[in-house]
Coordinates of C-alpha atoms in Angstrom, one line a residue:
M104 CA 0.0 0.1 0.2
E105 CA 2.8 2.5 1.0
N106 CA 4.6 1.7 -2.4
L107 CA 1.4 2.4 -4.4
L108 CA 0.9 5.6 -2.5
G109 CA 4.7 6.7 -2.9
C110 CA 4.2 5.8 -6.8
W111 CA 1.1 7.8 -6.9
F112 CA 2.6 10.8 -4.9
H113 CA 5.7 10.7 -7.5
Q114 CA 3.5 10.6 -10.5
L115 CA 1.3 13.6 -9.0
L116 CA 4.4 15.5 -8.2
S117 CA 6.2 15.1 -11.6
F118 CA 2.7 16.2 -13.1
Y119 CA 2.5 19.3 -11.1
I120 CA 6.2 20.2 -11.7
S121 CA 5.8 19.6 -15.6
I122 CA 2.6 21.7 -15.6
N123 CA 4.3 24.8 -14.0
V124 CA 7.5 24.5 -16.2
A125 CA 5.4 24.5 -19.1
I126 CA 3.8 27.6 -17.9
L127 CA 6.9 29.3 -17.0
R128 CA 8.4 28.7 -20.3
N129 CA 5.4 29.9 -22.1
I130 CA 5.7 33.2 -19.9
F131 CA 9.2 33.8 -20.4
N132 CA 10.1 32.4 -23.8
P133 CA 8.6 35.4 -25.8
L134 CA 10.9 37.7 -23.8
I135 CA 13.6 36.5 -25.7
H136 CA 12.4 38.5 -28.9
F137 CA 12.7 41.7 -26.9
K138 CA 16.0 43.7 -26.8
W139 CA 16.0 44.1 -23.0
Q140 CA 19.4 44.4 -21.0
P141 CA 20.1 41.2 -19.3
I142 CA 19.2 41.2 -15.5
F143 CA 19.1 37.8 -14.1
V144 CA 22.7 36.6 -15.1
P145 CA 24.2 39.8 -13.9
L146 CA 22.3 39.5 -10.6
L147 CA 23.6 36.1 -10.3
D148 CA 27.1 37.1 -11.1
S149 CA 26.9 39.7 -8.4
I150 CA 25.5 37.1 -5.9
L151 CA 28.6 35.0 -6.6
S152 CA 30.8 37.8 -5.9
V153 CA 29.3 38.2 -2.6
Y154 CA 29.9 34.4 -2.1
F155 CA 33.5 34.7 -3.1
R156 CA 34.0 37.8 -0.5
Y157 CA 32.1 35.3 2.1
C158 CA 34.9 32.7 1.4
H159 CA 37.6 35.5 2.2
L160 CA 38.5 36.0 -1.5
Q161 CA 38.9 39.6 -2.7
P162 CA 39.0 41.0 -6.4
C163 CA 42.3 42.3 -7.8
T164 CA 43.2 43.7 -11.3
L165 CA 46.7 44.0 -12.4
D166 CA 47.9 45.9 -15.8
L167 CA 50.6 43.4 -16.8
D168 CA 51.7 46.1 -19.5
E169 CA 50.1 48.7 -21.8
Q170 CA 48.1 46.1 -23.7
T171 CA 47.1 43.4 -21.2
T172 CA 44.9 43.4 -18.1
L173 CA 44.3 40.2 -15.7
H174 CA 41.9 39.8 -13.0
F175 CA 42.2 37.7 -10.0
W176 CA 40.3 36.7 -7.0
T177 CA 43.0 36.6 -4.0
P178 CA 43.0 35.7 -0.4
A179 CA 41.8 38.8 1.8
H180 CA 44.4 37.6 4.1
R181 CA 47.2 35.3 2.9
K182 CA 48.0 32.4 5.6
I183 CA 51.7 31.5 5.8
N184 CA 50.6 28.1 7.0
K185 CA 48.5 27.3 4.0
P186 CA 49.9 26.1 0.6
N187 CA 49.2 28.4 -2.4
L188 CA 46.7 27.0 -5.1
V189 CA 46.1 28.5 -8.4
L190 CA 42.7 27.5 -9.9
V191 CA 42.3 28.0 -13.8
H192 CA 38.8 27.8 -15.4
G193 CA 37.7 26.7 -18.9
F194 CA 35.0 27.6 -21.4
G195 CA 31.4 28.2 -20.2
G196 CA 31.6 31.4 -18.1
N197 CA 33.9 33.3 -15.9
S198 CA 35.9 31.6 -12.8
K199 CA 33.1 32.5 -10.4
F200 CA 30.7 30.3 -12.1
Q201 CA 33.0 27.4 -12.7
F202 CA 34.2 27.3 -9.2
L203 CA 31.1 27.9 -7.3
F204 CA 31.1 24.4 -5.7
Q205 CA 34.7 24.3 -4.9
I206 CA 36.0 27.5 -3.2
G207 CA 34.2 27.0 0.1
T208 CA 36.0 23.8 0.5
L209 CA 39.5 24.3 -0.8
A210 CA 39.6 27.9 0.9
R211 CA 39.9 26.0 4.3
S212 CA 43.3 24.5 3.3
F213 CA 44.9 26.7 0.5
N214 CA 45.5 30.2 -0.2
L215 CA 43.4 30.4 -3.3
Y216 CA 44.4 32.7 -6.5
I217 CA 41.7 32.3 -9.2
P218 CA 42.4 34.4 -12.4
D219 CA 40.1 35.2 -15.2
L220 CA 41.9 34.1 -18.2
L221 CA 42.1 36.7 -21.1
F222 CA 38.9 37.6 -22.7
F223 CA 36.9 36.1 -19.8
G224 CA 35.5 38.3 -16.9
K225 CA 37.5 41.5 -16.6
S226 CA 40.6 40.1 -18.2
Y227 CA 41.5 41.5 -21.6
T228 CA 44.7 42.1 -24.2
R229 CA 45.2 43.8 -27.3
N230 CA 48.1 41.6 -28.0
P231 CA 47.1 39.2 -31.1
D232 CA 48.6 36.1 -29.5
R233 CA 46.0 33.6 -28.8
T234 CA 48.1 30.7 -27.7
D235 CA 47.7 29.1 -24.4
A236 CA 51.4 29.8 -23.9
F237 CA 50.8 33.2 -23.9
Q238 CA 47.8 32.9 -21.4
A239 CA 50.5 30.8 -19.3
R240 CA 52.9 33.7 -19.4
C241 CA 50.4 36.4 -18.6
L242 CA 49.2 34.2 -15.7
G243 CA 52.9 33.4 -14.2
E244 CA 53.8 37.2 -14.5
G245 CA 50.4 38.1 -12.7
L246 CA 51.3 35.6 -9.8
R247 CA 54.9 37.0 -9.7
R248 CA 53.4 40.5 -9.0
L249 CA 51.1 39.3 -6.5
G250 CA 54.2 38.0 -4.7
V251 CA 53.3 34.2 -5.2
D252 CA 56.5 32.6 -5.8
R253 CA 55.5 29.0 -5.1
Y254 CA 52.3 27.3 -5.7
S255 CA 50.3 24.3 -7.1
I256 CA 48.0 24.6 -10.1
Y257 CA 44.6 23.4 -11.0
G258 CA 43.1 23.7 -14.4
I259 CA 39.7 22.5 -15.8
S260 CA 39.4 21.7 -19.5
Y261 CA 40.8 24.7 -21.7
G262 CA 42.2 25.9 -18.3
G263 CA 44.2 22.5 -18.2
Y264 CA 46.1 23.6 -21.3
V265 CA 47.1 26.9 -19.5
A266 CA 48.1 25.0 -16.5
Y267 CA 50.1 22.5 -18.3
R268 CA 52.1 25.3 -20.1
T269 CA 52.5 27.3 -17.0
A270 CA 53.9 24.2 -15.0
A271 CA 56.3 23.3 -18.2
M272 CA 57.6 27.2 -18.5
S273 CA 57.9 27.8 -14.3
S274 CA 59.0 24.6 -13.1
E275 CA 60.8 26.2 -10.2
A276 CA 57.5 27.9 -9.1
V277 CA 54.9 25.1 -9.7
D278 CA 54.9 22.5 -7.1
K279 CA 52.3 20.1 -8.2
V280 CA 49.7 19.9 -11.1
V281 CA 46.2 18.8 -11.1
I282 CA 44.3 18.5 -14.5
L283 CA 40.8 17.8 -14.9
S284 CA 39.2 16.7 -18.2
S285 CA 41.6 18.5 -20.8
G286 CA 42.3 17.6 -24.1
I287 CA 46.1 18.3 -24.0
G288 CA 48.1 16.4 -26.5
M289 CA 45.0 15.2 -28.9
T290 CA 46.0 14.9 -32.4
E291 CA 44.4 16.4 -35.4
D292 CA 42.8 13.0 -36.4
Q293 CA 41.3 12.8 -33.0
K294 CA 40.1 16.1 -33.0
E295 CA 38.4 15.7 -36.4
E296 CA 36.9 12.3 -35.7
H297 CA 35.4 13.7 -32.3
L298 CA 33.8 16.7 -33.9
R299 CA 32.6 14.6 -36.8
N300 CA 30.8 12.2 -34.0
I301 CA 29.2 15.0 -32.2
G302 CA 28.3 16.4 -35.6
R303 CA 29.1 20.3 -34.8
N304 CA 31.8 23.0 -35.1
A305 CA 33.5 23.2 -31.9
V306 CA 33.2 27.2 -31.9
D307 CA 29.5 26.7 -31.9
I308 CA 29.6 24.2 -29.0
L309 CA 31.9 26.1 -26.7
L310 CA 30.5 29.7 -27.7
P311 CA 26.8 28.9 -28.1
R312 CA 24.7 31.5 -30.0
K313 CA 21.2 30.0 -29.4
P314 CA 19.5 28.5 -26.5
G315 CA 19.4 25.1 -28.3
D316 CA 23.3 25.4 -28.6
L317 CA 23.8 25.9 -25.0
R318 CA 21.4 23.0 -24.1
L319 CA 23.9 21.0 -26.4
L320 CA 26.8 22.2 -24.4
V321 CA 25.2 21.3 -21.1
T322 CA 24.2 18.1 -22.4
L323 CA 28.0 17.1 -23.4
S324 CA 29.2 18.5 -20.2
L325 CA 26.9 16.8 -17.4
C326 CA 25.8 13.2 -16.9
N327 CA 22.4 14.4 -15.3
C328 CA 21.3 17.3 -17.3
N329 CA 17.4 16.9 -17.4
F330 CA 17.2 20.2 -15.6
I331 CA 18.3 22.3 -18.8
N332 CA 15.2 21.3 -20.4
W333 CA 13.0 23.3 -17.9
V334 CA 15.2 26.4 -18.2
P335 CA 13.3 28.9 -20.2
D336 CA 14.9 30.1 -23.3
Y337 CA 15.1 33.7 -22.1
F338 CA 17.4 32.8 -19.3
L339 CA 19.7 30.7 -21.6
Q340 CA 19.9 33.7 -24.1
E341 CA 20.7 36.0 -21.1
F342 CA 23.7 33.7 -20.4
I343 CA 24.8 33.7 -23.9
T344 CA 24.5 37.5 -24.1
V345 CA 26.7 38.0 -20.9
M346 CA 29.1 35.2 -21.0
C347 CA 29.5 34.1 -24.7
N348 CA 28.7 37.2 -26.9
T349 CA 30.9 39.6 -24.8
I350 CA 34.3 39.6 -26.7
R351 CA 33.2 36.7 -28.9
K352 CA 35.7 37.3 -31.7
E353 CA 38.6 36.9 -29.5
K354 CA 37.2 33.9 -27.7
S355 CA 36.6 32.2 -31.1
E356 CA 40.1 32.8 -32.0
L357 CA 41.2 30.9 -28.8
V358 CA 39.1 27.9 -29.7
E359 CA 40.4 28.1 -33.3
H360 CA 44.0 28.1 -32.3
L361 CA 43.6 24.9 -30.3
L362 CA 41.7 23.2 -33.3
A363 CA 44.5 24.2 -35.6
K364 CA 47.2 23.2 -33.3
K365 CA 49.1 20.4 -34.8
E366 CA 50.2 17.3 -32.6
D367 CA 52.9 18.5 -30.3
S368 CA 55.6 15.7 -30.7
S369 CA 57.6 17.7 -28.3
L370 CA 54.9 18.1 -25.7
P371 CA 56.9 18.3 -22.5
I372 CA 56.9 15.7 -19.7
L373 CA 56.3 17.6 -16.5
D374 CA 58.9 17.6 -13.8
Q375 CA 56.1 18.0 -11.3
E376 CA 53.9 15.1 -9.9
T377 CA 50.4 15.4 -11.6
L378 CA 47.0 14.0 -10.8
L379 CA 44.5 13.7 -13.8
I380 CA 41.0 13.6 -12.7
W381 CA 38.4 12.5 -15.4
G382 CA 34.8 11.6 -15.6
D383 CA 34.1 8.1 -17.2
K384 CA 31.2 9.6 -19.1
D385 CA 33.2 12.7 -20.4
M386 CA 31.8 13.4 -24.0
V387 CA 34.0 16.3 -24.7
F388 CA 37.4 15.0 -24.1
P389 CA 36.8 11.3 -23.7
L390 CA 38.3 9.2 -21.1
A391 CA 40.9 7.6 -23.8
C392 CA 42.5 11.2 -24.0
G393 CA 43.3 11.1 -20.2
R394 CA 44.6 7.7 -20.6
E395 CA 47.0 8.9 -23.1
L396 CA 48.2 11.7 -21.2
H397 CA 48.6 9.6 -18.3
R398 CA 50.8 7.2 -20.3
H399 CA 52.8 10.2 -21.7
L400 CA 53.4 11.6 -18.2
G401 CA 54.8 8.6 -17.0
S402 CA 55.7 7.5 -13.3
K403 CA 55.0 11.1 -11.8
A404 CA 51.4 11.0 -12.8
K405 CA 48.4 9.3 -11.3
M406 CA 44.7 9.2 -12.6
E407 CA 41.4 9.1 -10.9
I408 CA 38.3 8.4 -12.8
L409 CA 34.9 9.3 -11.4
E410 CA 32.3 6.9 -12.0
N411 CA 29.1 8.3 -13.7
A412 CA 30.4 12.0 -14.0
G413 CA 30.8 13.8 -17.3
H414 CA 33.1 16.6 -18.5
A415 CA 32.1 19.4 -16.0
A416 CA 33.0 17.1 -12.9
N417 CA 33.8 20.3 -10.9
L418 CA 30.1 21.1 -11.1
E419 CA 28.2 17.5 -10.6
S420 CA 31.0 15.7 -8.5
S421 CA 32.8 18.7 -6.9
Y422 CA 32.9 16.7 -3.5
S423 CA 35.0 14.0 -5.1
V424 CA 37.0 16.4 -7.0
N425 CA 37.9 18.5 -4.0
E426 CA 38.7 15.3 -1.8
S427 CA 41.1 14.2 -4.3
I428 CA 42.8 17.5 -4.8
K429 CA 43.3 17.9 -1.0
A430 CA 44.7 14.4 -0.6
F431 CA 47.1 14.9 -3.5
L432 CA 48.4 18.3 -2.7
L433 CA 48.4 17.9 1.0
N434 CA 49.9 14.4 1.3
S435 CA 53.8 15.3 1.1
S436 CA 54.6 11.8 1.9
A437 CA 52.8 10.4 -1.2
K438 CA 55.1 7.9 -3.1
R439 CA 56.4 9.3 -6.4
G440 CA 56.3 7.0 -9.3
G441 CA 53.9 4.4 -10.3
C442 CA 50.6 4.9 -11.9
T443 CA 47.4 4.6 -9.6
L444 CA 43.9 4.3 -11.0
V445 CA 41.2 4.9 -8.6
E446 CA 37.5 4.6 -9.2
R447 CA 35.2 6.9 -7.3
Q448 CA 31.4 6.8 -7.1
R449 CA 29.4 9.9 -7.6
D450 CA 29.0 12.5 -4.8
P451 CA 26.5 12.3 -1.9
P452 CA 23.9 15.0 -1.8
R453 CA 25.7 18.3 -2.0
R454 CA 25.3 21.2 0.2
M455 CA 26.6 24.7 -0.3
A456 CA 30.1 24.7 1.2
S457 CA 31.2 26.8 4.2
I458 CA 34.7 27.8 5.0
Y459 CA 33.9 27.7 8.6

């Protein structure tokens, strides 16, 4: 009897939610045709700024030269008993949106330095160089000016390219490296085959123009993404307007550089101990990419695979990612050498992290 009641209640609740979602979509979707200034995404961005400050981070803007400005979130009060950790975001919004579920936990153990890469957030350059190496040089110079002479670095997707280059160019400054789902070292054939399987242009995927494109990006990035079908087109178009259409040309050039980049036969093997974290359901950079990078790095690398997680494991499996990062970076007695493969389950139900 209880099972029947539970089933009936679940069906009734699903019907109720579906009706309300349909009503909301019919109300808000016509708004997409009006040329109104974005409201909801800027408001959410402001709320995230408040949360970052709550986590004892403060904004900082550096003019590296007459052409280049780099924006950071830095510790309001640096603790000498905490190691420094640099968090490097990928495409899909600025650093606040991508590290929302990580900073509360990581700020307890590390002094966090979180840049907005060039052409994201408040960072910009008039320099025509669109390479990940240039992003890495700017990041390294920014950290030097902030007085950060020793740090570990953690990069997501495109941020993984930048983190890898930073570690290779500044081996004396970078202690350890964490890479989450990044296509470092992919060959031209692999890129072409992967895009052919998806059936879309990479620029259109990473820099969507329409709500349907953004839904595709979310579907490729997350395992459980049914919620995106409930979101009205108006809100999705706002996100596109604020996060993708701003400086779109320059962002497109970043993607085009990665696509045009030939296989790097001289891809350096990092001196640092490196942790690779991958979702086993990653549809942007499949698990095979992670395994190849793991083999390339050799005995100083270990790999952890998150079960039932997609490309954006920083969002849907943030608890597991945070625990892996802390265990790897804070365990100074960890054995060097040997390749470790750890299968992790999905996260328990998540609550907003607090640093207290």
